[in-house]
Amino acid sequence: MNNEKKVVTLTYGCQMSERDAETLTEISRQEGYVTSNDLENADLIIINTCCVRESAENKILGKIGDLKKLKDKNPNLKIAVSGCMVQQPGALERLQKRAPHIDIWTGTHNLHEFSGLLHRSAAGSKVAEIWQEPQETIESTPLAEKGKLQANVNIMYGCNNFCSYCIVPHVRGRERSRKPEEIIEEIKSLAANGCREVTLLGQNVNSYGKDFDPPFDFADLLREVDQIPELLRIRFITSHPKDLSDKLIQTIASGKKLCEHFHLPLQSGSNSILSSMNRQYTREYYLSIVEKIRDLVPQATLTTDIIVGFPGETEEDFEQTLEMINLVHYSQAFTFMYSKRSGTPAATMNDQISLDVKKRRLQKLMSVQNEESHQLRQRMIGKFYEVLVEGPSKTNPNRLTGRTRGNILVVFNGPQEVIGSLVSLRIIEAGSWTLVGELETTE
Ligand code: 5AD
Ligand code: SF4
């Protein structure tokens, strides 16, 4: 038992990055490692990185530095660093110099090669393998761990949009869709192994299948996934507002298991900033989509991503962003200070905004959104919601937790047997962060 080799995986960044980390962990398991959270006793540590903002990079660099102590204590420990940060043009050399204690460096395009890299490293050499370009879409990525209630499924890789602040297209390459039959096969297999909720992942799922001849529509893919019997719920992220089709909104309205939640990154509420961000929509267009969603799917929740302090953002531009928060009524907003990413057009734009101003705007934005979220939760009191029960609550293990179809977290008292199934909860209390529900009683 104690001779088991242990792998600990640390992952940073978005769900796509998390999914990559699962693939690397699964490959390690196939190579004989067992998964663990115990860094001190690990035989292999995988750090799957993110480079979307400088703050993420700094945190990861700190962690990589800390691991030197473990490597000094246990020279047999192998440390692998993978993902977006390593994939940045010119980054590898800089990273290798800074962290010579790392055994394996690998990028975003060659995950499937990881077992080979582990073997080369076991044979004693330092390994660095980064493909500059993705090859054909790799279909045979190992499935995530079995028996999980929820799973993320990649439906496409890469991004063609080149928003002027964003590093993603530079590290994940152009859009490549996975074949619908491969996706369906993967989801059927997950469902057969106990998975009840899948989230379909892509940087812009609305352009899924546009690279096929003839093209294949994302809404049609959703309809097919909706037919898989054991599944209870289907989610998807992310939708670029410029590509959200009427057909998709109608499909969500008519689907059985398709959750009524749209993650629609706004980024800014000002047309001039949207234009220099290269977002390719206006605030008016964005609002017209929101109106369509509200019309066809009145119970839908909307969430968003917003950046404050983009170069050239004036107080008026920022006010327009705040105004959008009050017009759209998001259930949640992920808010960020603009971070310069070298190699992107925005990094060299004039009128970079000072850190002080960015901080002030972020605080203000968060407080306006918090008020919106609070009101939205208050309006839920007394109403019934379908919740997929995920397990014990992290903050109070005596209670259970789950999410509404709109992806809002609810805690409640209930028997363990309901874990993994759908229940109807009446909302009885709305705190700042949590909703409390009670099980509907059938008399
Ligand atoms: N600075 C700040 N936020 C960024 N994002 C992407 N690039 C940057 C950047 N350079 C945010 C966007 C995106 C989310 C995943 O991260 O809001 O939607
Ligand atoms: Fe980045 Fe824009 Fe692509 Fe999203 S759509 S990944 S923000 S370039």
Short mmCIF file of C-alpha atoms in Angstrom, two decimals, residues 139 141 143 151-156 177-193 195 198-201 208 212 216-231 234 257-258:
data_model
loop_
_atom_site.label_atom_id
_atom_site.label_comp_id
_atom_site.label_asym_id
_atom_site.label_seq_id
_atom_site.Cartn_x
_atom_site.Cartn_y
_atom_site.Cartn_z
CA GLU A 139 -10.03 12.79 -29.81
CA THR A 141 -8.02 12.16 -24.42
CA LEU A 143 -11.94 10.25 -19.69
CA ALA A 151 -18.06 16.37 -15.65
CA ASN A 152 -16.63 18.90 -18.06
CA VAL A 153 -16.49 17.86 -21.70
CA ASN A 154 -14.47 19.72 -24.31
CA ILE A 155 -16.42 20.21 -27.49
CA MET A 156 -13.84 22.42 -29.16
CA SER A 177 -14.27 21.35 -33.07
CA ARG A 178 -14.43 17.76 -31.92
CA LYS A 179 -16.64 15.49 -33.99
CA PRO A 180 -20.22 15.31 -32.67
CA GLU A 181 -20.16 11.50 -32.56
CA GLU A 182 -16.98 11.52 -30.43
CA ILE A 183 -18.54 14.01 -28.01
CA ILE A 184 -21.76 11.99 -27.73
CA GLU A 185 -19.74 8.81 -27.19
CA GLU A 186 -17.73 10.43 -24.39
CA ILE A 187 -20.88 11.75 -22.68
CA LYS A 188 -22.66 8.38 -22.97
CA SER A 189 -19.69 6.72 -21.37
CA LEU A 190 -19.63 9.32 -18.55
CA ALA A 191 -23.36 8.85 -17.99
CA ALA A 192 -22.96 5.07 -17.88
CA ASN A 193 -20.38 5.63 -15.12
CA CYS A 195 -22.30 11.22 -14.30
CA VAL A 198 -22.19 17.67 -18.08
CA THR A 199 -20.83 21.07 -18.95
CA LEU A 200 -19.86 21.42 -22.60
CA LEU A 201 -16.74 23.52 -22.85
CA TYR A 208 -18.90 25.03 -32.56
CA PHE A 212 -16.82 21.40 -40.54
CA PHE A 216 -22.68 21.43 -37.69
CA ASP A 217 -24.73 23.67 -35.42
CA PHE A 218 -24.11 23.88 -31.67
CA ALA A 219 -27.86 23.88 -30.98
CA ASP A 220 -28.14 20.54 -32.84
CA LEU A 221 -25.35 19.12 -30.71
CA LEU A 222 -27.23 20.21 -27.58
CA ARG A 223 -30.39 18.52 -28.87
CA GLU A 224 -28.50 15.26 -29.31
CA VAL A 225 -26.96 15.44 -25.84
CA ASP A 226 -30.44 16.17 -24.45
CA GLN A 227 -31.49 12.67 -25.64
CA ILE A 228 -28.98 10.75 -23.48
CA PRO A 229 -31.26 9.00 -20.97
CA GLU A 230 -29.20 8.85 -17.74
CA LEU A 231 -28.17 12.52 -17.84
CA ILE A 234 -26.61 19.90 -19.51
CA LYS A 257 -32.31 18.90 -19.51
CA LEU A 258 -30.73 21.99 -21.02
#
